XYZ file of C-alpha atoms in Angstrom:
782
model
C 34.873 0.286 -39.260
C 36.367 -2.863 -40.798
C 35.041 -6.193 -39.498
C 37.210 -9.290 -39.826
C 35.761 -12.723 -40.437
C 36.109 -15.473 -37.804
C 36.762 -12.940 -35.029
C 35.425 -12.114 -31.572
C 34.171 -8.685 -30.496
C 34.016 -7.882 -26.795
C 31.668 -4.897 -26.659
C 28.849 -3.478 -24.473
C 25.321 -4.240 -25.638
C 24.701 -0.734 -26.993
C 27.805 -0.921 -29.203
C 26.869 -4.423 -30.316
C 23.630 -3.027 -31.754
C 25.576 -0.388 -33.703
C 27.971 -2.993 -35.109
C 25.120 -5.311 -36.123
C 23.468 -2.392 -37.924
C 26.677 -1.699 -39.868
C 27.162 -5.402 -40.644
C 23.639 -5.570 -42.071
C 24.720 -3.055 -44.740
C 27.567 -5.263 -45.968
C 27.059 -7.765 -48.770
C 29.194 -10.487 -47.179
C 27.966 -12.567 -44.210
C 30.751 -12.791 -41.638
C 31.322 -15.234 -38.821
C 31.603 -12.904 -35.831
C 30.923 -13.779 -32.200
C 29.928 -11.122 -29.664
C 30.525 -11.121 -25.910
C 30.240 -8.525 -23.213
C 33.386 -8.221 -21.104
C 31.622 -9.891 -18.153
C 30.408 -12.778 -20.339
C 33.908 -13.300 -21.711
C 35.590 -13.297 -18.282
C 32.869 -15.566 -16.873
C 33.591 -18.085 -19.614
C 37.289 -17.962 -18.795
C 36.587 -18.418 -15.072
C 33.095 -19.647 -14.153
C 29.448 -18.660 -13.957
C 27.150 -19.121 -10.982
C 23.509 -20.177 -11.077
C 20.433 -19.180 -9.081
C 20.977 -21.919 -6.527
C 24.284 -20.266 -5.609
C 22.443 -17.080 -4.679
C 19.916 -18.986 -2.605
C 22.649 -21.013 -0.889
C 24.355 -17.859 0.420
C 21.076 -16.245 1.498
C 19.915 -19.391 3.267
C 23.157 -20.552 4.899
C 24.938 -17.232 5.499
C 21.879 -14.957 5.990
C 23.164 -12.640 3.241
C 20.801 -10.189 1.613
C 20.368 -10.674 -2.132
C 22.706 -7.827 -3.091
C 25.397 -8.990 -0.655
C 25.158 -12.527 -2.039
C 25.750 -11.180 -5.562
C 28.807 -9.210 -4.359
C 30.278 -12.346 -2.772
C 29.669 -14.430 -5.912
C 31.193 -11.782 -8.185
C 34.351 -11.748 -6.049
C 34.862 -15.514 -5.949
C 36.704 -15.517 -9.280
C 39.566 -13.499 -7.801
C 40.657 -16.098 -5.247
C 42.559 -19.326 -5.838
C 42.162 -22.537 -3.871
C 44.855 -21.744 -1.342
C 45.306 -20.261 2.111
C 45.800 -16.478 2.191
C 45.903 -16.053 5.987
C 43.494 -13.163 5.511
C 40.025 -13.751 6.981
C 38.029 -12.173 4.144
C 39.955 -13.937 1.388
C 39.978 -17.277 3.180
C 36.222 -16.933 3.658
C 35.834 -16.460 -0.119
C 37.906 -19.604 -0.718
C 35.709 -21.514 1.750
C 32.497 -20.365 0.027
C 33.951 -21.130 -3.407
C 34.651 -24.709 -2.335
C 31.171 -25.062 -0.791
C 29.598 -23.898 -4.070
C 31.634 -26.220 -6.260
C 28.510 -28.100 -7.383
C 26.786 -24.839 -8.372
C 29.636 -23.073 -10.210
C 29.567 -23.635 -13.962
C 32.922 -23.996 -15.752
C 33.306 -23.851 -19.536
C 36.209 -26.236 -20.052
C 36.297 -25.779 -23.828
C 36.221 -21.986 -24.006
C 39.975 -21.328 -23.772
C 40.563 -23.772 -26.593
C 37.840 -22.098 -28.657
C 39.245 -18.541 -28.346
C 42.993 -19.182 -28.387
C 43.319 -18.852 -32.188
C 40.680 -16.144 -32.641
C 41.346 -12.476 -33.315
C 39.719 -10.607 -30.408
C 38.704 -6.942 -30.521
C 37.763 -5.052 -27.362
C 35.774 -1.853 -27.843
C 33.631 0.537 -25.800
C 35.052 -0.128 -22.323
C 36.515 2.847 -20.512
C 38.059 0.669 -17.829
C 39.326 -2.923 -17.819
C 40.611 -4.326 -14.553
C 44.226 -5.555 -14.368
C 42.920 -8.946 -13.227
C 40.867 -9.298 -16.435
C 43.780 -8.122 -18.603
C 45.974 -10.734 -16.965
C 43.433 -13.455 -17.829
C 43.539 -12.573 -21.538
C 47.237 -11.703 -21.789
C 48.037 -14.858 -23.793
C 45.156 -14.340 -26.233
C 45.333 -12.479 -29.524
C 43.419 -9.362 -28.505
C 43.453 -5.725 -29.467
C 41.821 -2.785 -27.678
C 40.332 -0.380 -30.231
C 39.682 3.286 -29.505
C 38.089 5.115 -32.418
C 37.898 8.488 -30.676
C 39.978 11.033 -32.580
C 38.084 14.369 -32.446
C 38.623 17.419 -30.268
C 35.373 19.401 -30.224
C 35.145 22.412 -27.904
C 32.015 23.172 -25.893
C 30.646 25.933 -23.691
C 29.782 25.198 -20.080
C 26.988 27.153 -18.353
C 26.746 27.769 -14.627
C 23.407 28.352 -12.871
C 22.631 29.488 -9.364
C 20.114 26.659 -8.823
C 18.788 23.494 -10.421
C 15.481 25.109 -11.344
C 17.122 27.800 -13.504
C 19.367 25.165 -15.082
C 16.445 22.943 -16.142
C 14.481 25.956 -17.408
C 17.445 26.996 -19.551
C 17.789 23.512 -21.059
C 14.020 23.317 -21.685
C 14.124 26.669 -23.493
C 17.138 25.620 -25.577
C 15.377 22.422 -26.608
C 12.278 24.415 -27.600
C 14.541 26.729 -29.570
C 16.065 23.772 -31.444
C 12.616 22.382 -32.247
C 11.478 25.788 -33.530
C 14.508 25.738 -35.849
C 13.284 22.465 -37.337
C 15.416 19.969 -35.366
C 13.544 16.661 -34.928
C 12.853 16.117 -31.209
C 13.973 12.470 -31.601
C 17.444 13.804 -32.427
C 17.708 15.590 -29.051
C 19.309 13.587 -26.230
C 20.216 14.030 -22.572
C 23.381 12.248 -21.440
C 23.654 10.264 -18.166
C 21.121 12.299 -16.216
C 21.957 12.452 -12.454
C 19.236 11.146 -10.156
C 18.451 14.493 -8.526
C 17.063 15.721 -11.867
C 14.472 12.999 -12.508
C 11.483 14.663 -10.840
C 12.085 18.303 -11.713
C 12.955 17.471 -15.317
C 9.654 15.656 -15.885
C 7.699 18.476 -14.238
C 9.364 21.298 -16.177
C 9.410 19.410 -19.492
C 5.680 18.839 -19.083
C 5.180 22.618 -18.794
C 7.168 23.070 -22.002
C 5.143 20.332 -23.743
C 8.198 18.094 -24.033
C 8.058 14.323 -23.652
C 10.987 12.518 -22.071
C 11.781 8.820 -21.931
C 13.516 7.939 -18.660
C 15.763 4.910 -18.724
C 15.467 3.844 -15.090
C 11.899 2.482 -15.011
C 11.717 -1.197 -14.065
C 8.821 -3.615 -13.773
C 9.006 -3.799 -9.964
C 7.123 -0.517 -9.634
C 4.253 -1.564 -11.910
C 0.735 -2.344 -10.738
C 0.918 -5.864 -12.177
C 3.981 -6.759 -10.089
C 2.362 -5.156 -7.030
C -0.687 -7.373 -7.575
C 1.595 -10.372 -8.162
C 3.070 -9.994 -4.675
C -0.422 -9.748 -3.222
C -1.215 -13.079 -4.908
C 2.159 -14.509 -3.862
C 1.725 -13.523 -0.198
C -1.701 -15.142 -0.088
C -0.660 -18.375 -1.828
C -2.977 -17.750 -4.767
C -2.678 -18.814 -8.403
C -0.596 -16.453 -10.550
C -3.063 -16.950 -13.424
C -5.338 -14.569 -11.513
C -3.195 -11.825 -13.068
C -4.660 -12.747 -16.455
C -8.147 -12.151 -15.090
C -7.295 -8.796 -13.528
C -5.232 -7.304 -16.363
C -5.774 -7.019 -20.102
C -3.223 -9.336 -21.725
C -4.018 -7.867 -25.142
C -2.053 -4.891 -23.860
C 1.511 -5.603 -25.013
C 3.151 -4.078 -21.936
C 0.956 -6.109 -19.574
C 1.789 -9.275 -21.501
C 5.505 -8.381 -21.484
C 5.519 -7.928 -17.683
C 3.519 -11.130 -17.126
C 5.957 -13.112 -19.275
C 8.925 -11.620 -17.427
C 7.351 -12.649 -14.103
C 7.021 -16.212 -15.439
C 10.640 -16.171 -16.645
C 11.933 -15.169 -13.209
C 9.721 -17.723 -11.447
C 11.036 -20.442 -13.757
C 14.629 -19.483 -12.878
C 13.850 -20.098 -9.210
C 11.651 -23.141 -9.706
C 13.264 -25.233 -6.976
C 12.643 -25.838 -3.279
C 13.172 -22.456 -1.633
C 12.025 -20.601 1.495
C 9.121 -18.300 0.721
C 10.481 -15.159 2.420
C 13.915 -15.551 0.821
C 12.293 -16.126 -2.550
C 10.251 -12.957 -2.085
C 13.414 -10.894 -1.567
C 15.034 -12.536 -4.595
C 11.999 -11.818 -6.780
C 11.942 -8.158 -5.738
C 15.584 -7.706 -6.738
C 15.177 -9.666 -9.966
C 12.189 -7.531 -10.991
C 14.176 -4.366 -10.260
C 16.746 -5.484 -12.845
C 14.166 -5.845 -15.644
C 13.474 -2.671 -17.591
C 9.858 -1.807 -18.241
C 8.878 -2.113 -21.879
C 6.166 0.508 -21.662
C 4.964 2.303 -24.749
C 7.173 5.185 -25.813
C 6.021 8.462 -27.267
C 6.541 8.869 -30.973
C 8.261 12.192 -30.366
C 10.322 12.283 -27.225
C 13.666 13.194 -25.761
C 15.686 10.155 -24.767
C 18.147 9.809 -21.912
C 21.201 7.985 -23.213
C 24.641 6.849 -22.119
C 27.648 8.931 -23.153
C 28.699 5.860 -25.146
C 25.639 6.165 -27.411
C 26.084 9.637 -28.912
C 25.942 10.301 -32.661
C 27.230 13.187 -34.754
C 23.785 14.061 -36.152
C 22.206 14.430 -32.697
C 22.009 17.347 -30.248
C 23.116 16.472 -26.750
C 22.842 18.022 -23.286
C 24.726 17.160 -20.118
C 22.984 18.486 -16.999
C 24.432 18.458 -13.495
C 28.088 18.634 -14.551
C 29.052 18.784 -10.887
C 31.700 17.050 -8.836
C 30.354 13.649 -7.823
C 28.271 13.306 -10.998
C 30.970 13.815 -13.644
C 33.150 11.895 -13.225
C 31.586 9.138 -11.119
C 34.684 8.242 -9.156
C 34.955 5.208 -6.935
C 36.196 5.077 -3.349
C 38.142 2.400 -1.562
C 34.835 0.992 -0.242
C 34.494 -2.201 -2.266
C 34.101 -5.571 -0.612
C 37.775 -6.078 -1.423
C 39.864 -3.175 -0.170
C 42.836 -1.821 -2.134
C 45.124 -3.699 0.219
C 43.431 -6.978 -0.724
C 43.153 -6.049 -4.398
C 46.906 -5.647 -4.478
C 47.307 -9.229 -3.217
C 44.964 -10.452 -5.969
C 46.584 -8.331 -8.734
C 43.471 -6.243 -9.270
C 43.395 -2.562 -10.224
C 43.496 -0.174 -7.283
C 40.996 2.631 -6.731
C 43.304 5.481 -7.804
C 44.259 3.600 -10.986
C 40.626 3.055 -11.902
C 39.701 6.700 -11.187
C 42.575 8.012 -13.281
C 41.399 5.990 -16.273
C 37.751 7.032 -15.739
C 38.694 10.745 -15.724
C 40.777 10.530 -18.899
C 38.131 8.458 -20.680
C 35.301 10.866 -19.806
C 37.268 13.880 -21.046
C 38.030 12.012 -24.253
C 34.368 11.107 -24.803
C 33.160 14.668 -24.176
C 35.661 16.037 -26.701
C 34.337 13.546 -29.265
C 30.703 14.690 -29.056
C 29.961 17.024 -31.931
C 26.848 18.870 -30.690
C 26.859 19.309 -26.922
C 25.854 21.824 -24.269
C 27.028 21.318 -20.679
C 25.331 22.853 -17.630
C 25.698 22.657 -13.859
C 24.039 24.168 -10.807
C 25.429 25.525 -7.534
C 22.563 24.340 -5.334
C 19.233 22.531 -5.017
C 16.668 23.102 -2.234
C 18.499 20.387 -0.267
C 22.217 20.610 -1.128
C 25.019 22.806 -2.365
C 27.305 21.638 -5.179
C 30.727 22.272 -6.703
C 31.512 22.379 -10.388
C 33.243 19.309 -11.809
C 37.020 19.264 -11.490
C 37.114 18.123 -15.146
C 36.232 21.659 -16.245
C 39.698 22.946 -15.394
C 41.329 19.889 -16.995
C 39.447 20.506 -20.274
C 40.125 24.241 -20.216
C 36.584 25.034 -21.367
C 35.012 28.464 -20.938
C 32.312 28.770 -18.227
C 29.437 31.219 -18.738
C 27.039 32.313 -16.015
C 23.425 32.563 -17.174
C 21.113 34.857 -15.197
C 18.370 35.621 -17.712
C 15.320 33.387 -18.190
C 13.552 33.210 -21.543
C 9.745 33.443 -21.242
C 8.865 32.686 -24.869
C 8.012 28.973 -24.712
C 5.609 28.094 -21.872
C 2.653 29.911 -20.314
C 2.468 27.301 -17.577
C 6.081 27.868 -16.579
C 5.643 31.646 -16.704
C 2.715 31.410 -14.289
C 4.662 29.124 -11.982
C 7.640 31.514 -12.012
C 5.316 34.410 -11.228
C 3.882 32.468 -8.279
C 7.394 31.763 -6.977
C 8.351 35.427 -7.291
C 5.143 36.503 -5.538
C 5.901 34.019 -2.746
C 9.330 35.557 -2.260
C 7.845 39.034 -2.262
C 5.127 38.198 0.312
C 7.295 36.074 2.613
C 10.740 37.708 2.342
C 10.101 41.101 0.704
C 12.381 40.067 -2.154
C 11.387 41.515 -5.502
C 12.758 39.763 -8.584
C 13.772 41.717 -11.655
C 11.111 39.948 -13.763
C 8.202 40.262 -11.316
C 6.575 43.360 -12.849
C 6.996 42.010 -16.378
C 5.357 38.681 -15.499
C 2.579 40.212 -13.405
C 1.626 42.595 -16.209
C 1.007 39.585 -18.470
C -0.613 37.177 -15.958
C -2.758 39.178 -13.559
C -5.422 36.473 -13.304
C -3.363 33.634 -11.720
C -4.870 32.027 -8.620
C -2.102 33.010 -6.249
C -2.361 31.694 -2.646
C -5.172 29.295 -3.561
C -5.239 25.504 -3.756
C -8.045 23.273 -4.977
C -7.663 19.674 -3.815
C -10.749 18.560 -5.698
C -10.255 15.359 -7.703
C -10.492 16.426 -11.348
C -11.744 13.046 -12.546
C -10.656 10.478 -15.119
C -12.060 9.400 -18.469
C -14.628 6.583 -18.156
C -13.419 4.747 -21.241
C -9.811 4.793 -20.022
C -10.966 3.482 -16.644
C -12.892 0.615 -18.260
C -9.887 -0.281 -20.408
C -7.606 -0.134 -17.353
C -9.999 -2.478 -15.516
C -10.071 -4.812 -18.522
C -13.864 -4.259 -18.548
C -14.120 -6.264 -15.319
C -14.977 -5.152 -11.816
C -14.927 -7.224 -8.648
C -16.679 -5.906 -5.559
C -16.847 -7.223 -2.013
C -17.905 -6.018 1.408
C -14.489 -4.465 2.072
C -14.366 -2.576 -1.238
C -17.852 -1.077 -1.013
C -17.277 -0.242 2.668
C -14.209 1.698 1.537
C -16.238 3.295 -1.272
C -18.937 4.564 1.077
C -16.370 5.831 3.549
C -14.744 7.860 0.769
C -14.906 7.408 -3.002
C -11.404 8.790 -3.514
C -10.008 6.354 -0.943
C -11.588 3.487 -2.910
C -9.995 4.805 -6.107
C -6.501 4.977 -4.608
C -6.663 1.565 -2.958
C -8.674 -0.538 -5.407
C -8.096 1.064 -8.814
C -4.563 2.465 -8.504
C -3.679 -0.132 -5.811
C -1.389 2.227 -3.918
C -1.491 0.240 -0.689
C 1.796 -1.645 -0.393
C 0.746 -3.759 2.597
C 1.803 -7.397 2.652
C 0.870 -10.438 4.687
C 1.447 -9.802 8.410
C 1.775 -12.225 11.297
C -1.712 -11.188 12.456
C -3.111 -12.132 9.045
C -1.249 -15.437 9.208
C -2.823 -16.207 12.611
C -6.269 -15.364 11.251
C -5.758 -17.646 8.248
C -4.523 -20.464 10.509
C -7.570 -20.216 12.787
C -9.963 -20.078 9.844
C -8.359 -23.125 8.247
C -8.462 -25.290 11.374
C -12.034 -24.259 12.208
C -13.126 -25.161 8.674
C -12.027 -28.797 9.087
C -12.089 -29.493 12.832
C -15.636 -30.946 12.795
C -14.998 -33.332 9.921
C -14.601 -37.052 10.478
C -11.089 -38.311 11.275
C -9.831 -34.801 12.068
C -6.359 -34.882 13.663
C -5.619 -31.536 15.338
C -1.880 -32.025 15.865
C -1.291 -33.258 12.340
C -3.288 -30.498 10.608
C -1.895 -27.736 12.834
C 1.714 -28.741 12.282
C 1.243 -29.336 8.549
C -0.104 -25.804 8.161
C 2.874 -24.309 10.013
C 5.317 -26.087 7.690
C 4.204 -23.843 4.833
C 5.633 -20.759 6.512
C 9.036 -19.709 7.779
C 8.335 -18.196 11.210
C 10.884 -16.437 13.381
C 11.418 -17.390 17.048
C 9.140 -14.653 18.353
C 6.305 -15.770 16.068
C 6.845 -19.435 17.001
C 6.528 -18.492 20.674
C 3.140 -16.835 20.107
C 1.944 -19.629 17.840
C 2.574 -22.160 20.626
C 0.559 -20.040 23.078
C -2.273 -19.574 20.552
C -2.449 -23.328 19.997
C -4.053 -23.752 23.443
C -6.507 -20.951 22.658
C -7.534 -22.659 19.430
C -8.171 -25.963 21.210
C -10.274 -24.100 23.777
C -12.280 -22.425 21.001
C -13.000 -25.760 19.303
C -14.264 -27.253 22.570
C -16.494 -24.222 23.252
C -18.006 -24.412 19.755
C -18.723 -28.123 20.280
C -20.505 -27.183 23.496
C -22.494 -24.450 21.699
C -23.476 -26.915 18.973
C -24.935 -29.252 21.574
C -27.794 -26.757 22.141
C -28.762 -26.757 18.457
C -30.913 -28.997 16.256
C -29.095 -27.650 13.193
C -26.631 -30.516 12.856
C -25.515 -29.986 9.244
C -22.850 -27.413 8.351
C -20.920 -26.116 5.374
C -17.560 -24.419 5.836
C -15.494 -21.899 3.847
C -18.386 -20.951 1.571
C -17.494 -18.740 -1.402
C -20.311 -16.826 -3.072
C -20.306 -14.824 -6.287
C -23.225 -12.724 -7.484
C -23.385 -11.390 -11.037
C -23.994 -7.608 -10.996
C -22.965 -6.914 -14.598
C -24.188 -3.890 -16.514
C -21.972 -2.169 -19.094
C -19.034 -3.968 -17.441
C -18.731 -7.526 -16.186
C -19.243 -7.047 -12.431
C -19.091 -9.673 -9.700
C -19.884 -9.220 -6.028
C -17.977 -11.850 -4.065
C -17.806 -12.887 -0.447
C -16.926 -15.689 1.934
C -18.887 -17.097 4.856
C -16.995 -19.310 7.280
C -19.881 -21.475 8.471
C -23.468 -22.152 7.458
C -25.456 -24.297 9.928
C -28.713 -25.705 8.624
C -31.341 -28.390 8.674
C -34.036 -29.428 6.211
C -37.621 -28.942 7.329
C -40.710 -29.256 5.129
C -38.674 -28.787 1.960
C -36.968 -25.661 3.254
C -33.742 -25.012 5.071
C -33.448 -23.395 8.462
C -30.192 -21.493 8.331
C -27.732 -19.812 10.700
C -24.799 -17.785 9.367
C -21.574 -17.595 11.370
C -18.357 -15.817 10.399
C -15.176 -16.007 12.455
C -13.372 -12.760 13.261
C -10.038 -12.089 14.902
C -10.647 -8.314 14.863
C -13.347 -6.163 16.432
C -16.002 -5.363 13.792
C -18.968 -3.063 14.318
C -22.302 -4.828 14.966
C -24.789 -1.940 14.948
C -26.930 -1.660 11.825
C -27.803 2.038 12.139
C -25.222 3.249 9.608
C -26.211 0.653 6.993
C -28.622 3.262 5.684
C -25.572 5.158 4.384
C -23.743 2.069 3.082
C -21.452 1.934 6.118
C -20.800 -1.056 8.405
C -22.519 -3.520 6.063
C -20.464 -6.547 7.066
C -23.195 -8.483 8.897
C -25.943 -7.571 6.389
C -23.656 -8.676 3.525
C -23.515 -12.195 5.004
C -27.313 -12.240 5.011
C -27.346 -10.954 1.423
C -24.824 -13.538 0.168
C -26.608 -16.479 1.765
C -30.105 -15.510 0.532
C -28.815 -14.885 -2.999
C -27.315 -18.279 -3.739
C -28.058 -22.002 -3.353
C -30.084 -21.391 -0.191
C -32.633 -18.930 -1.608
C -35.582 -20.765 -0.102
C -34.093 -20.859 3.377
C -35.339 -19.164 6.509
C -32.498 -17.329 8.243
C -32.667 -17.755 12.004
C -29.689 -15.517 12.640
C -26.507 -14.019 11.255
C -23.559 -13.661 13.610
C -19.896 -12.984 14.106
C -17.786 -15.086 16.439
C -14.692 -13.292 17.746
C -11.794 -15.710 17.993
C -9.094 -13.821 19.881
C -11.115 -11.710 22.293
C -9.575 -13.169 25.448
C -9.690 -10.111 27.676
C -10.968 -11.079 31.109
C -11.748 -9.161 34.279
C -10.986 -9.983 37.891
C -14.335 -11.420 38.937
C -14.728 -13.659 41.966
C -18.068 -14.928 40.661
C -16.670 -16.105 37.296
C -13.605 -18.141 36.456
C -11.230 -17.125 33.672
C -12.518 -20.033 31.558
C -16.138 -18.896 32.069
C -15.281 -15.390 30.921
C -13.378 -16.656 27.884
C -16.341 -18.853 27.012
C -18.675 -15.864 27.267
C -16.393 -13.929 24.935
C -16.902 -16.666 22.345
C -20.678 -16.287 22.250
C -22.075 -15.297 18.884
C -22.681 -11.598 18.294
C -25.237 -10.447 15.782
C -28.954 -10.554 15.007
C -31.595 -13.248 15.535
C -35.074 -13.626 14.078
C -38.033 -12.509 16.206
C -39.615 -15.960 16.140
C -39.356 -18.160 19.220
C -40.214 -21.368 17.374
C -37.284 -20.831 15.008
C -34.936 -19.683 17.782
C -35.698 -22.886 19.668
C -34.462 -24.910 16.684
C -31.089 -23.190 16.838
C -30.690 -22.672 20.569
C -32.727 -24.801 22.963
C -31.617 -22.478 25.771
C -32.478 -19.247 23.895
C -34.412 -17.796 26.851
C -31.114 -17.431 28.663
C -28.743 -18.175 25.827
C -25.251 -19.559 26.309
C -24.721 -19.407 22.546
C -25.790 -15.890 21.488
C -24.595 -12.904 23.489
C -27.333 -10.795 25.164
C -30.151 -13.074 23.952
C -32.511 -13.664 26.889
C -36.115 -13.343 28.054
C -37.684 -11.690 31.070
C -41.214 -11.975 32.423
C -42.115 -9.076 30.108
C -40.707 -10.669 26.972
C -37.305 -10.469 25.382
C -34.617 -8.428 27.137
C -33.992 -4.945 25.765
C -30.407 -6.048 25.014
C -31.518 -8.832 22.667
C -30.804 -8.035 19.035
C -33.902 -9.219 17.147
C -35.273 -8.584 13.677
C -38.528 -9.695 12.097
C -38.475 -11.603 8.830
C -39.757 -8.491 7.045
C -36.900 -6.444 8.491
C -34.387 -9.038 7.317
C -35.899 -8.821 3.832
C -35.677 -5.029 3.979
C -32.027 -5.331 5.033
C -31.397 -7.615 2.057
C -32.970 -5.042 -0.295
C -30.903 -2.259 1.269
C -27.628 -4.158 0.695
C -28.621 -4.859 -2.900
C -29.379 -1.174 -3.433
C -26.075 -0.045 -1.923
C -24.080 -2.514 -4.036
C -25.804 -1.251 -7.182
C -25.205 2.392 -6.250
C -21.504 1.754 -5.583
C -21.156 -0.246 -8.816
C -22.772 2.476 -10.939
C -20.664 5.262 -9.400
C -17.441 3.304 -9.933
C -18.328 2.499 -13.547
C -19.011 6.220 -14.080
C -15.574 7.079 -12.596
C -17.120 9.009 -9.706
C -14.235 9.222 -7.222
C -14.676 12.525 -5.438
C -13.095 13.155 -2.049
C -16.091 12.726 0.264
C -15.283 11.383 3.763
C -18.320 10.921 6.023
C -18.980 12.410 9.437
C -21.835 11.344 11.711
C -22.482 13.681 14.634
C -18.933 14.687 15.579
C -17.270 11.410 14.528
C -15.280 11.170 11.323
C -16.117 7.688 9.980
C -13.575 7.672 7.159
C -10.211 9.286 7.821
C -8.916 7.958 11.165
C -7.173 4.896 9.740
C -6.846 6.012 6.130
C -3.378 5.462 4.627
C -3.826 8.158 2.015
C -4.154 11.329 4.099
C -1.012 12.774 2.555
C -2.485 12.485 -0.928
C -5.995 13.937 -0.729
C -5.366 17.053 1.446
C -8.889 16.628 2.812
C -10.485 19.809 4.157
C -13.745 20.735 5.832
C -15.452 21.408 2.504
C -14.892 17.783 1.446
C -16.640 16.264 4.472
C -20.177 14.948 4.016
C -22.119 15.445 7.260
C -24.699 12.716 7.864
C -27.550 12.701 10.341
C -27.135 10.192 13.146
C -29.690 7.382 12.920
C -30.628 6.098 16.371
C -33.116 3.375 15.449
C -33.901 0.959 12.653
C -37.127 2.561 11.407
C -35.644 2.597 7.884
C -36.118 -1.212 7.875
C -39.810 -0.841 8.711
C -41.837 -2.377 11.606
C -40.994 -2.714 15.275
C -37.644 -3.955 16.438
C -35.567 -4.070 19.553
C -32.135 -4.375 17.937
């Protein structure tokens, strides 16, 4: 290839790399400018920026992809009236976006005297050719070979992939470097089966379609984004010495910087998702692997395979389904569908005939569809061979799988394959009709590296761990849960925020409530419920003020975050939040009450704490006694349910009375009347704590009371359970072990991972039901 100085090359990126490699071998430095075809046409017309995308999504309610389609079609319309609704709408949008469209006024002057070479494009639209018609350009096609190739037909996709795997193994056995073996434009239906079969043949493959959106880092980013947290938390959770982690983090920052302007949060989320899907993952490649390449990237010294040479895959023809129909394209002097398809067919045939080493295969069916051979086969006049024999020389794992499939067909359908006896004579010991769902474990060192030698635990994570270790692994190590912020979570956050500041001086309810709502883009349905809940929140605040009037504990701290160092071989932190700590100083010590607001319906009973289950209330006790208030005496630890507004028809009680009762604290109090009196002057018939009352024979049997010694024992139990969970996690102990107490499964009812673990009866750990709190020692009437 001869390269001329002071010229322009319009080439795809892959061809640009080839040209730069050839230029590097020349002695002379040449002034050559490279453009892709899109870049060149954009410079002749205009480019659009990120604000253009947002404008269409915000003002026209377009999805991201639809907005891009509209923007890409704007260049085809002039500022005139077409009397066609779709075209006139494009003109209208183009005028509205005039401040966002970027014109390069000097580009035409720059290129008019340049020699322009166009290479590597199988199709150039008539509209684009018309734009460059006055320029000095030349389209170069260097294809001049006419290699012939065999085409192989297979009954199904499985046999096709097995054949290709065997042929690749055969090439490697002949001394062909695996890095010289390529697969061309692999159709999507092959991605899964190819990886599975190649793995059985000990072949590594580099797929080209991985993007950063599916990575754990991006998944965690959206968790941070949805909860309005600092993105730098990603640096704490992931090892940035890992080059791929650092690459993804930097790409996230790049995208965020592109959209660093005032933008609705939900729209920005959709934009970010689509932007991340466009960024290829830079994950580490194997040293020896088979690469999937474009048909434009083939080389004479490589060995190539085309799989799935079926109609619909080769060629990839277009239909008259574009945003602009053929009828409209004709008005705009664009290429029509049939013209484009004709060029695509001829170009693909030409490229296939210019590949030196190539095998072509196709299948007639998959488990889900039936297929036809490509119509190009007749045009090329290539010979088609039907392959019925499978080679069993390269993979024991495949041979065993094939034997299992043949045995399945024999047992279920009485179909005996021709290879069944041969395979069975060599593999009599396969575990046919058996399945072991047991988790096989992971390497501890790899786990520690994956965790960046850091582990963060909380009540929710250890509760999940004790329900089932494998469930913890899926949710908190692999982070497979794709849940995002819901309206219910938003309501909970709103209530928590207002209740954390409503007792401060100069609190303005209307101002704070409305300011909080401004941060979120709510739909009409959500706004309706928020307005109704506003009255409930005011009612709650007034009830809490009334409850506080019974107490001598006049000081309070809100939104308390605690962190306890539990490090061993890894840096481990146990963290938690307590919504409200009420206290007063007395004789150098603090009298303390712990209150946490809940919008859900948590379990209060302590019986299952012995097994590490339902530790929420005890964890609040543990957090408070382990931090700045170590010398305090805890009078009680409670939950206060915020949205429990269910009322009964009761002539003796008004609706307001019932709602007020629902807001009474639920939890455990100390068995010490002098201390109870400090917190609740009306403790003998409490209007603050649910079920706390006295009779002539002492406290009611419904009162939930613990002695100080029992509270200390509960503290020790929580500490023990945290340590046990920590040590098991560090040791990569993630067996499938859901818990059952009596006849109740405590672990699986609301688990999102049932389809992964295949839990069976042998996995269940049966626990004895504990009906009292003797494990805490001493008497109690909880």
